[in-house]
Amino acid sequence: MRDELLSRVLSLLPTGGDRPELRAYADMLRDYPTRGGKGIRSELLLASARVHGAQPGTPAYEGALWLAAALELFQNWVLIHDDIEDDSEERRGRPALHRLHGVPLAINAGDALHVSMWEAVLRAGVPGAMEEFLFMIHRTAEGQHLDLSWVEHGEWTLHAADYVQMVELKTAHYTVISPLRLGALAAGTAPEMAFTEAGLALGTAFQIRDDVLNLAGDPAQYGKEIGGDLLEGKRTMIVLRWLEDAPEEQRRVFLEQMRRDRPAKDAAVIAEIRTWLLDSGSVADAQDYAHAQAARGLTLLETAFQDAADPQAARELLAVLRDLATRDA
Amino acid sequence: MRDELLSRVLSLLPTGGDRPELRAYADMLRDYPTRGGKGIRSELLLASARVHGAQPGTPAYEGALWLAAALELFQNWVLIHDDIEDDSEERRGRPALHRLHGVPLAINAGDALHVSMWEAVLRAGVPGAMEEFLFMIHRTAEGQHLDLSWVEHGEWTLHAADYVQMVELKTAHYTVISPLRLGALAAGTAPEMAFTEAGLALGTAFQIRDDVLNLAGDPAQYGKEIGGDLLEGKRTMIVLRWLEDAPEEQRRVFLEQMRRDRPAKDAAVIAEIRTWLLDSGSVADAQDYAHAQAARGLTLLETAFQDAADPQAARELLAVLRDLATRDA
């Protein structure tokens, strides 16, 4: 995220106090925010605020900046808890927080960042913003529950439509819909109805792009381990579609690996499964689906922004979203 | 908690939706709140609101009721995460949530209840209440970090003063200080300065009582496993004071057990350590300390409430606090 936002984020965090343990705690809270996330969602929110007429330097834009800081804090506490829930190894090129400090301290650090997120929302003083965060986080938690419960219960009788429903809840709201809506609220205008449909399409495209990069990305650019989704047993569109037509033997090998806990999975077999997925064309198919969704979402937004207060900001916003769905990292 | 509060709490929770997984999710969120917690903190908040002149049936008392619901939601999400962090077995006489559904789903359920807590704070519409919750949760998380980091790092070079500092942060704010202050805010008055000193004393007394019950309580009444704190390696005042004068051999056996993970601890040895603690008099000493702190806190509040708008409510409030420090469950 940009420096201006990072300093707002850090200004809200506890600074430690009189004990070395509490200084270590303050360091834990600063860790993920200072690892250099791309800040896509906060850029989107700020662009949306400008599109709706909030100009930098005005009180309305100041409100948008605090909401953008809140969105970054949201992203960071969710990532801490998400990394525990998935038992991920890495985040932004470094070990996940719970792998550095253990699960108990990391859960607590995530909770503290969650609190600081609400502090940023309060600081923004934007009418309707608190309600938007409440709605957004409830949807994200529902999507997260779907994702995690499939892993927890070994559920593989799922189809692409299940994946899309999960991702719409888990990713689309906080990645696209709410940033667009929060920008409008900061500018003092009612969010366009089209944001929801456009955001569901673009959010799905964003998540599929992430799934593709997880399998086929450049390890030097992608901040998590390549193939990590397979180790974590993630139900992606890529895997679900491949399973429908996979040769019986490959399917059997795959499901046998997926029944194992992460440490018991065979790295060589997982690497082979990855080549099956790439060779099957299901990665390319999912990417095509994502491109189509992204194009649909962008068209909806172009229409919504036809009479935007700031056409230049509208072009920037659409460029951010286009990057989202086609990025390499 | 009382039925009136429980129905407010439940009214804020997601109800499920179109998928069986999301109905299971809704059930998870309702689980802890419906296990019948005593609701001491919400009673304290409501009594404080009446002491400060908010009468049942008025909009001010309606605000207090939503804040009381928020405090119950706070208690419940913290307990879910706390039970994971301590790997507790039981909560309110049933298996802890993560033992029923696994850690990932339970972390996520706690996060969702955290969000609903803010919804209740928003619904209350009480000026200053959001800031009070922010302050309260930050202190609780700092205390939780102290407690957990001592376990994580095998830290035993601690004294009673360290325990008191931890408990003041972790327990006193959300159990006594903030309930008293929130009641005043709901009634539209500035909280008395004396609440902080009184609350630190009474909160410490409350936590020590809990520690005593965990070692010496009636298993039929106490909702968690007796001796659970020893299995979890908790640094209580009882243990820290005993360690200072314990026979060298007992000390060695104790520290050897504490170096083990919970499942590797020897139940028979832990049971023996429990009898050493009881026989040493350190349980009785800690109880004496708690009684003195409780008496000091009650005296401070009696003075603060001398000219209370509702003297009957003041007597009720003091009775709730007296119960807190002397309860059997």
XYZ file of C-alpha atoms in Angstrom:
658
model
C 0.000 0.000 0.000
C 1.102 3.612 -0.456
C 3.181 5.247 2.319
C 0.429 7.688 3.195
C -1.898 4.791 4.040
C 0.737 2.742 5.811
C 1.493 5.628 8.182
C -2.235 5.955 8.952
C -2.451 2.208 9.603
C 0.599 2.264 11.878
C -0.657 5.343 13.753
C -3.644 3.298 14.981
C -1.650 0.359 16.335
C -0.570 -0.010 19.978
C 3.074 1.000 20.386
C 4.069 -1.393 23.134
C 4.489 0.029 26.606
C 6.605 -0.792 29.616
C 7.253 -4.507 29.074
C 9.397 -6.285 26.468
C 6.488 -8.684 25.810
C 4.252 -5.760 24.854
C 6.909 -4.335 22.569
C 7.124 -7.748 20.869
C 3.315 -7.625 20.589
C 3.476 -4.207 18.899
C 6.049 -5.618 16.455
C 3.724 -8.538 15.645
C 0.880 -6.140 14.815
C 3.115 -4.108 12.504
C 4.536 -7.181 10.754
C 1.987 -7.960 7.997
C 1.090 -4.311 7.241
C 4.777 -3.515 6.652
C 5.416 -6.517 4.382
C 4.396 -4.423 1.402
C 1.012 -5.628 0.208
C -0.058 -4.210 -3.130
C -2.937 -2.250 -1.637
C -5.187 -2.914 -4.623
C -8.395 -2.639 -2.621
C -7.479 0.663 -1.019
C -6.472 2.067 -4.423
C -9.863 1.011 -5.729
C -11.649 2.724 -2.842
C -9.703 5.959 -3.332
C -10.274 5.911 -7.092
C -14.001 5.380 -6.452
C -14.045 8.349 -4.071
C -12.498 10.563 -6.787
C -14.869 9.210 -9.434
C -17.732 10.316 -7.192
C -16.320 13.802 -6.774
C -14.228 13.612 -3.579
C -11.092 15.593 -4.413
C -7.764 15.079 -2.670
C -7.279 17.630 0.091
C -10.985 17.840 0.948
C -12.580 16.466 4.151
C -14.462 13.918 2.014
C -11.174 12.558 0.646
C -9.717 12.537 4.152
C -12.627 10.264 5.119
C -11.851 8.056 2.117
C -8.209 7.792 3.236
C -9.248 6.524 6.673
C -11.633 4.030 5.068
C -8.791 2.899 2.801
C -6.616 2.411 5.897
C -9.466 0.420 7.465
C -9.660 -1.784 4.373
C -5.915 -2.450 4.580
C -6.307 -3.347 8.262
C -9.173 -5.661 7.320
C -7.020 -7.373 4.716
C -4.200 -7.832 7.229
C -6.192 -9.327 10.100
C -8.005 -11.613 7.699
C -4.698 -12.783 6.218
C -3.307 -13.580 9.677
C -6.349 -15.707 10.543
C -6.592 -17.125 7.025
C -2.972 -18.282 7.131
C -3.694 -20.136 10.382
C -6.933 -21.623 9.033
C -5.149 -22.874 5.911
C -1.893 -23.555 7.780
C -0.110 -21.620 5.042
C 3.660 -21.493 5.091
C 4.319 -18.101 3.556
C 2.795 -14.680 3.170
C 4.303 -11.978 0.984
C 7.548 -13.918 0.699
C 8.094 -14.490 4.417
C 6.910 -17.166 6.891
C 3.286 -16.755 7.939
C 2.810 -15.034 11.313
C 1.741 -18.203 13.162
C 4.852 -19.988 11.883
C 6.975 -17.258 13.485
C 5.099 -16.934 16.800
C 2.775 -19.935 17.157
C -0.993 -20.110 16.612
C -2.196 -18.628 19.951
C -0.264 -15.349 19.697
C -1.126 -15.013 16.003
C -4.888 -15.421 16.588
C -4.683 -12.715 19.241
C -2.670 -10.390 16.985
C -5.312 -10.790 14.267
C -8.028 -9.893 16.759
C -6.111 -6.750 17.741
C -5.784 -5.637 14.110
C -9.503 -6.308 13.710
C -10.147 -3.827 16.527
C -7.828 -1.246 14.944
C -9.784 -1.641 11.706
C -12.931 -0.407 13.478
C -10.891 2.450 14.918
C -10.053 3.525 11.361
C -13.714 3.264 10.327
C -14.709 5.422 13.297
C -11.968 7.929 12.468
C -13.304 8.258 8.905
C -16.632 9.577 10.170
C -18.366 8.569 6.931
C -22.126 7.921 7.300
C -23.000 4.377 6.258
C -19.383 3.142 6.299
C -19.754 1.130 9.477
C -22.825 -0.649 8.090
C -20.885 -1.383 4.880
C -18.011 -2.966 6.833
C -20.481 -5.045 8.871
C -22.128 -6.363 5.706
C -18.803 -6.949 3.968
C -17.217 -8.919 6.788
C -20.299 -11.080 7.334
C -20.247 -12.092 3.657
C -16.496 -12.745 3.766
C -16.876 -14.941 6.857
C -19.693 -16.919 5.203
C -17.531 -17.546 2.138
C -14.624 -18.472 4.365
C -16.873 -20.944 6.191
C -17.836 -22.627 2.893
C -14.194 -22.888 1.829
C -12.978 -24.220 5.177
C -15.896 -26.566 5.801
C -15.281 -28.328 2.479
C -11.698 -28.979 3.571
C -12.738 -29.916 7.130
C -15.363 -32.425 5.928
C -13.435 -33.805 2.944
C -16.191 -32.601 0.597
C -15.421 -33.150 -3.108
C -18.918 -33.574 -4.590
C -18.836 -29.945 -5.685
C -19.137 -28.157 -9.004
C -17.975 -24.907 -10.546
C -21.198 -23.211 -9.383
C -20.366 -24.043 -5.744
C -16.937 -22.531 -6.206
C -18.427 -19.379 -7.717
C -20.870 -18.987 -4.827
C -18.045 -19.409 -2.306
C -15.791 -16.910 -4.071
C -18.546 -14.343 -4.529
C -18.991 -14.361 -0.746
C -15.373 -14.762 0.273
C -13.584 -12.515 -2.209
C -15.873 -10.334 -4.336
C -17.399 -8.268 -1.533
C -14.213 -7.114 0.127
C -12.123 -6.966 -3.031
C -14.435 -5.057 -5.347
C -18.016 -4.351 -4.240
C -17.306 -2.730 -0.869
C -14.291 -0.686 -2.050
C -16.472 0.778 -4.823
C -19.369 1.437 -2.439
C -17.165 2.889 0.308
C -15.625 5.341 -2.152
C -19.106 6.555 -3.095
C -20.130 6.845 0.576
C -16.994 8.857 1.369
C -17.953 11.260 -1.433
C -21.410 11.579 0.092
C -23.293 9.837 -2.714
C -25.413 6.684 -2.825
C -23.491 3.718 -4.306
C -24.706 2.618 -7.772
C -26.731 -0.623 -7.868
C -24.512 -1.873 -10.726
C -21.537 -2.160 -8.346
C -22.876 -5.416 -6.946
C -23.242 -7.315 -10.230
C -20.010 -5.859 -11.612
C -18.161 -6.608 -8.383
C -19.345 -10.224 -8.231
C -18.026 -10.786 -11.771
C -14.736 -8.956 -11.226
C -14.188 -10.465 -7.771
C -14.630 -13.950 -9.205
C -12.191 -13.106 -12.004
C -9.698 -11.832 -9.405
C -9.880 -15.006 -7.325
C -9.565 -17.302 -10.338
C -6.498 -15.321 -11.407
C -5.095 -15.966 -7.929
C -5.841 -19.687 -8.256
C -4.102 -19.760 -11.653
C -1.028 -17.955 -10.302
C -0.926 -20.365 -7.368
C -0.475 -23.223 -9.846
C 1.303 -21.564 -12.747
C 2.746 -18.301 -11.428
C 6.341 -17.125 -11.240
C 7.699 -18.157 -7.805
C 9.882 -15.041 -7.733
C 6.866 -12.744 -8.079
C 4.075 -14.651 -6.319
C 4.244 -14.114 -2.532
C 3.022 -17.595 -1.525
C 4.323 -21.071 -2.288
C 3.471 -22.320 -5.799
C 1.084 -25.274 -5.524
C 0.151 -24.248 -1.974
C -3.565 -24.504 -2.794
C -3.099 -28.206 -3.610
C -1.274 -28.787 -0.330
C -4.090 -26.964 1.477
C -6.716 -28.983 -0.400
C -8.439 -25.906 -1.861
C -11.554 -26.498 -3.962
C -10.761 -24.276 -6.951
C -12.738 -24.094 -10.201
C -9.618 -25.506 -11.883
C -9.636 -28.634 -9.737
C -13.414 -29.117 -9.668
C -13.721 -28.973 -13.472
C -10.695 -31.234 -13.965
C -12.172 -33.805 -11.549
C -15.340 -34.047 -13.654
C -13.406 -35.435 -16.650
C -10.150 -36.704 -15.138
C -8.916 -40.221 -15.960
C -10.068 -42.591 -13.217
C -6.508 -43.365 -12.041
C -5.541 -39.675 -11.762
C -8.779 -38.994 -9.917
C -8.066 -41.828 -7.478
C -4.494 -40.620 -6.825
C -5.731 -37.062 -6.354
C -8.484 -37.943 -3.855
C -6.124 -40.227 -1.955
C -3.666 -37.316 -1.500
C -6.480 -34.972 -0.520
C -7.542 -37.300 2.296
C -4.135 -36.751 3.899
C -3.245 -33.877 6.216
C -0.910 -31.356 4.702
C 2.321 -32.737 6.247
C 1.434 -36.263 5.088
C 0.916 -35.254 1.460
C 3.574 -36.548 -0.956
C 5.335 -33.572 -2.544
C 6.318 -35.556 -5.660
C 2.738 -36.733 -6.229
C 1.399 -33.213 -5.671
C 3.906 -31.943 -8.256
C 2.641 -34.580 -10.678
C -0.991 -33.618 -10.028
C -0.010 -30.049 -10.818
C 1.242 -31.123 -14.266
C -2.002 -33.071 -14.865
C -3.998 -29.932 -14.103
C -1.847 -27.775 -16.382
C -1.894 -30.332 -19.206
C -5.637 -30.969 -18.965
C -6.476 -27.474 -20.125
C -8.563 -26.787 -17.023
C -6.191 -23.983 -15.984
C -6.635 -22.318 -19.373
C -10.416 -22.902 -19.219
C -10.671 -21.239 -15.826
C -8.559 -18.347 -17.083
C -10.923 -17.940 -20.051
C -13.908 -17.907 -17.696
C -12.168 -15.257 -15.587
C -11.438 -13.101 -18.629
C -15.085 -13.221 -19.671
C -16.257 -12.299 -16.171
C -13.759 -9.454 -15.984
C -14.875 -8.088 -19.340
C -18.534 -8.231 -18.260
C -17.793 -6.473 -14.983
C -15.742 -3.759 -16.678
C -18.493 -3.101 -19.231
C -21.063 -2.718 -16.452
C -18.835 -0.205 -14.681
C -18.021 1.724 -17.865
C -21.753 2.222 -18.307
C -22.216 3.206 -14.655
C -19.397 5.761 -14.905
C -20.504 7.329 -18.224
C -21.386 10.608 -16.510
C -18.755 10.422 -13.754
C -17.816 13.660 -11.976
C -14.169 12.879 -12.744
C -13.718 10.918 -16.032
C -9.951 10.656 -15.545
C -10.484 8.970 -12.157
C -12.986 6.604 -13.790
C -10.348 5.548 -16.326
C -7.842 4.977 -13.506
C -10.348 2.917 -11.552
C -11.102 0.698 -14.541
C -7.354 0.273 -15.116
C -6.874 -0.884 -11.520
C -9.641 -3.449 -11.995
C -8.224 -4.618 -15.321
C -4.855 -5.154 -13.594
C -6.582 -7.134 -10.854
C -7.876 -9.727 -13.264
C -4.725 -10.031 -15.369
C -1.923 -9.513 -12.843
C 1.175 -11.716 -12.558
C 1.670 -11.439 -8.809
C -27.481 -14.071 30.392
C -31.122 -13.032 30.724
C -33.579 -14.026 27.938
C -34.106 -10.425 26.876
C -30.398 -10.086 26.092
C -30.074 -13.492 24.504
C -32.836 -12.667 22.026
C -31.073 -9.395 21.138
C -27.807 -11.271 20.646
C -29.443 -13.911 18.459
C -31.299 -11.277 16.415
C -27.933 -9.938 15.193
C -26.509 -13.269 14.038
C -26.695 -14.545 10.445
C -29.511 -17.067 10.063
C -27.954 -19.328 7.466
C -29.272 -19.063 3.941
C -29.664 -21.435 1.042
C -26.934 -23.976 1.745
C -26.645 -26.606 4.483
C -23.076 -25.434 5.194
C -24.345 -21.935 5.947
C -27.048 -23.289 8.232
C -24.338 -25.233 10.093
C -22.388 -21.961 10.270
C -25.383 -20.171 11.797
C -25.663 -22.969 14.369
C -21.974 -22.567 15.265
C -22.466 -18.843 15.906
C -25.443 -19.511 18.184
C -23.675 -22.294 20.113
C -21.707 -20.436 22.834
C -24.305 -17.674 23.395
C -26.989 -20.302 24.034
C -24.881 -22.358 26.467
C -26.143 -20.201 29.308
C -23.322 -17.967 30.485
C -24.035 -16.158 33.725
C -24.063 -12.755 32.073
C -22.370 -11.076 35.031
C -20.805 -8.328 32.932
C -24.031 -7.372 31.205
C -25.845 -7.314 34.571
C -23.159 -4.977 35.834
C -23.557 -2.690 32.824
C -27.345 -2.554 33.222
C -27.080 -1.920 36.962
C -24.601 0.893 36.252
C -27.009 2.425 33.736
C -29.770 2.439 36.391
C -27.419 3.825 39.031
C -26.744 6.727 36.683
C -30.432 7.403 36.123
C -31.322 5.401 33.004
C -34.706 3.883 33.821
C -36.030 0.717 32.189
C -38.363 1.563 29.330
C -36.516 4.753 28.355
C -34.420 5.186 25.188
C -31.310 5.490 27.382
C -31.989 2.065 28.905
C -32.670 0.660 25.426
C -29.159 1.841 24.503
C -27.804 0.134 27.617
C -29.527 -3.118 26.619
C -27.816 -3.094 23.210
C -24.470 -2.369 24.858
C -25.124 -5.255 27.245
C -25.817 -7.490 24.230
C -22.550 -6.246 22.694
C -20.675 -7.129 25.872
C -22.145 -10.640 25.792
C -21.082 -10.973 22.146
C -17.609 -9.774 23.108
C -17.416 -12.385 25.853
C -18.490 -15.121 23.442
C -16.086 -14.397 20.583
C -13.242 -13.997 23.042
C -14.090 -17.329 24.652
C -14.088 -19.103 21.285
C -10.629 -17.739 20.433
C -9.394 -18.135 23.997
C -10.378 -21.803 24.041
C -8.345 -22.358 20.865
C -5.380 -20.379 22.191
C -5.364 -22.398 25.416
C -6.518 -25.588 23.654
C -9.173 -25.916 26.355
C -11.328 -29.004 26.401
C -14.565 -27.653 27.794
C -16.607 -24.508 27.982
C -19.733 -24.207 30.074
C -19.882 -27.959 30.540
C -19.621 -28.917 26.866
C -16.692 -29.477 24.477
C -15.026 -26.256 23.322
C -16.142 -25.105 19.861
C -12.856 -26.002 18.133
C -13.077 -29.512 19.577
C -16.471 -29.910 17.908
C -15.637 -28.320 14.527
C -11.839 -27.999 14.250
C -9.672 -24.912 14.711
C -10.180 -23.241 11.284
C -13.992 -23.090 11.426
C -13.914 -22.010 15.073
C -11.508 -19.100 14.428
C -13.813 -17.934 11.656
C -16.923 -18.258 13.848
C -15.224 -16.136 16.522
C -14.448 -13.477 13.922
C -18.094 -13.426 12.833
C -19.302 -12.945 16.428
C -16.733 -10.148 16.771
C -18.394 -8.405 13.818
C -21.848 -8.881 15.334
C -20.546 -7.301 18.535
C -19.838 -4.073 16.636
C -23.294 -4.305 15.119
C -24.742 -4.269 18.643
C -22.562 -1.272 19.594
C -23.766 0.579 16.505
C -27.383 -0.320 17.289
C -27.023 1.141 20.799
C -26.287 4.592 19.388
C -24.595 5.662 22.634
C -21.980 8.440 22.198
C -18.570 7.301 23.373
C -19.495 3.604 23.478
C -17.521 2.672 20.386
C -14.394 4.355 21.777
C -14.919 2.485 25.064
C -15.097 -0.866 23.269
C -11.957 -0.023 21.261
C -10.030 0.800 24.439
C -11.396 -2.230 26.296
C -10.523 -4.756 23.596
C -7.026 -3.368 23.080
C -6.305 -3.781 26.793
C -7.781 -7.296 26.805
C -5.653 -8.299 23.811
C -2.505 -6.923 25.481
C -3.224 -8.937 28.625
C -3.971 -11.985 26.524
C -0.634 -11.530 24.761
C 1.223 -11.461 28.097
C -0.553 -14.606 29.268
C -0.014 -16.519 26.016
C 3.556 -15.365 25.421
C 4.617 -16.660 28.840
C 3.244 -20.076 27.869
C 4.699 -19.893 24.344
C 8.195 -18.990 25.587
C 8.249 -21.211 28.684
C 8.678 -18.136 30.893
C 8.600 -18.891 34.639
C 10.825 -16.129 36.045
C 7.706 -14.181 36.980
C 6.293 -12.802 40.204
C 2.895 -11.945 41.615
C 3.247 -8.379 40.288
C 3.568 -9.699 36.719
C 0.434 -11.752 37.197
C -1.442 -8.706 38.531
C -0.387 -6.586 35.555
C -1.492 -9.304 33.137
C -4.850 -9.761 34.837
C -5.532 -6.039 35.102
C -5.193 -5.844 31.324
C -6.791 -9.148 30.421
C -9.695 -9.326 32.857
C -10.339 -6.128 34.803
C -11.190 -3.866 31.876
C -13.846 -6.000 30.248
C -15.180 -7.530 33.448
C -15.582 -4.439 35.620
C -14.208 -1.104 34.378
C -15.868 -0.971 30.960
C -19.245 -2.355 32.129
C -19.370 0.400 34.774
C -18.288 3.074 32.291
C -20.642 1.892 29.530
C -23.594 2.040 31.933
C -22.734 5.663 32.709
C -22.337 6.504 29.020
C -25.714 4.924 28.216
C -27.281 7.148 30.868
C -25.630 10.163 29.248
C -23.224 10.917 32.087
C -19.418 11.003 32.281
C -18.014 7.865 33.961
C -16.517 8.438 37.430
C -12.707 8.389 37.607
C -12.931 5.996 40.577
C -14.236 3.223 38.292
C -10.744 2.518 37.004
C -9.020 1.952 40.351
C -12.038 0.103 41.744
C -12.325 -2.011 38.615
C -8.653 -2.983 38.595
C -8.984 -4.228 42.191
C -12.288 -6.019 41.637
C -11.222 -7.465 38.283
C -8.090 -8.903 39.863
C -10.189 -10.370 42.668
C -12.544 -11.888 40.096
C -9.724 -13.550 38.150
C -8.047 -14.913 41.280
C -11.401 -16.368 42.322
C -11.540 -18.054 38.929
C -8.016 -19.422 39.402
C -8.985 -20.764 42.835
C -12.117 -22.434 41.488
C -10.095 -23.968 38.665
C -7.986 -25.771 41.292
C -10.412 -26.229 44.153
C -13.910 -25.742 42.719
C -16.833 -28.134 42.577
C -16.610 -29.989 39.224
C -20.417 -30.130 39.055
C -20.710 -26.333 39.222
C -17.549 -25.109 37.479
C -17.985 -25.139 33.687
C -14.391 -26.051 32.808
C -12.207 -29.003 33.782
C -10.789 -28.796 37.323
C -6.999 -28.401 37.112
C -7.279 -27.220 33.501
C -5.068 -24.198 34.232
C -2.225 -26.555 35.225
C -2.645 -28.556 32.027
C -2.607 -25.280 30.068
C 0.483 -24.064 31.958
C -1.219 -20.902 33.237
C 0.911 -18.507 35.289
C -1.456 -17.842 38.204
C -0.623 -15.927 41.380
C -1.155 -19.223 43.204
C 1.520 -21.006 41.193
C 3.986 -18.087 41.048
C 3.930 -17.571 44.826
C 4.184 -21.310 45.514
C 7.199 -21.577 43.179
C 9.089 -18.948 45.212
C 9.134 -21.189 48.321
C 8.451 -24.667 46.931
C 10.711 -27.577 47.947
C 13.411 -28.030 45.304
C 12.153 -31.477 44.251
C 8.522 -30.303 43.820
C 9.760 -27.322 41.865
C 11.797 -29.569 39.577
C 8.864 -31.939 38.958
C 6.566 -28.991 38.282
C 8.858 -27.285 35.761
C 9.531 -30.587 34.025
C 5.780 -31.095 33.525
C 5.365 -27.509 32.343
C 7.956 -28.016 29.613
C 5.682 -30.662 28.090
C 2.852 -29.963 25.667
C -0.566 -30.475 27.105
C -1.119 -34.011 25.707
C 2.299 -35.119 27.018
C 1.629 -33.971 30.575
C 1.209 -36.793 33.116
C -2.286 -36.579 34.615
C -1.228 -38.332 37.844
C 1.693 -35.941 38.372
C -0.524 -32.932 37.622
C -3.005 -34.237 40.209
C -0.172 -34.475 42.720
C 1.014 -30.944 41.933
C -2.536 -29.800 42.596
C -2.407 -31.268 46.111
C 0.988 -29.580 46.715
C -0.544 -26.234 45.762
C -3.581 -26.768 47.987
C -1.464 -27.987 50.943
C 1.103 -25.182 50.626
C -1.406 -22.536 51.608
C -0.787 -20.544 48.399
C -4.407 -21.091 47.296
C -5.632 -19.660 50.602
C -3.101 -16.794 50.368
C -4.271 -15.843 46.895
C -7.874 -16.013 48.092
C -7.012 -13.666 50.980
C -5.379 -11.242 48.547
C -8.485 -11.373 46.364
C -10.775 -10.682 49.325
C -8.721 -7.634 50.269
C -8.770 -6.312 46.701
C -12.508 -6.889 46.430
C -13.132 -5.055 49.700
C -11.008 -2.125 48.552
C -12.805 -1.924 45.209
C -16.243 -2.120 46.842
C -15.359 0.663 49.283
C -14.226 2.912 46.425
C -17.498 2.316 44.607
C -19.624 2.823 47.717
C -18.046 6.248 48.035
C -18.519 6.995 44.332
C -22.208 6.014 44.548
C -22.991 7.943 47.739
C -25.234 10.383 45.866
C -26.423 7.954 43.188
C -29.608 8.816 41.277
C -30.958 5.363 42.182
C -29.630 4.087 45.564
C -31.440 0.760 45.183
C -29.650 0.135 41.862
C -26.347 1.041 43.537
C -26.962 -1.626 46.189
C -27.776 -4.175 43.459
C -24.630 -3.274 41.542
C -22.443 -3.707 44.616
C -24.139 -7.060 45.302
C -23.330 -8.255 41.762
C -19.687 -7.297 42.291
C -19.565 -8.944 45.705
C -20.893 -12.162 44.104
C -18.230 -11.917 41.400
C -15.396 -12.104 43.886
C -16.897 -14.810 46.095
C -18.790 -17.014 43.633
C -18.612 -20.817 43.537
C -19.001 -21.239 39.765
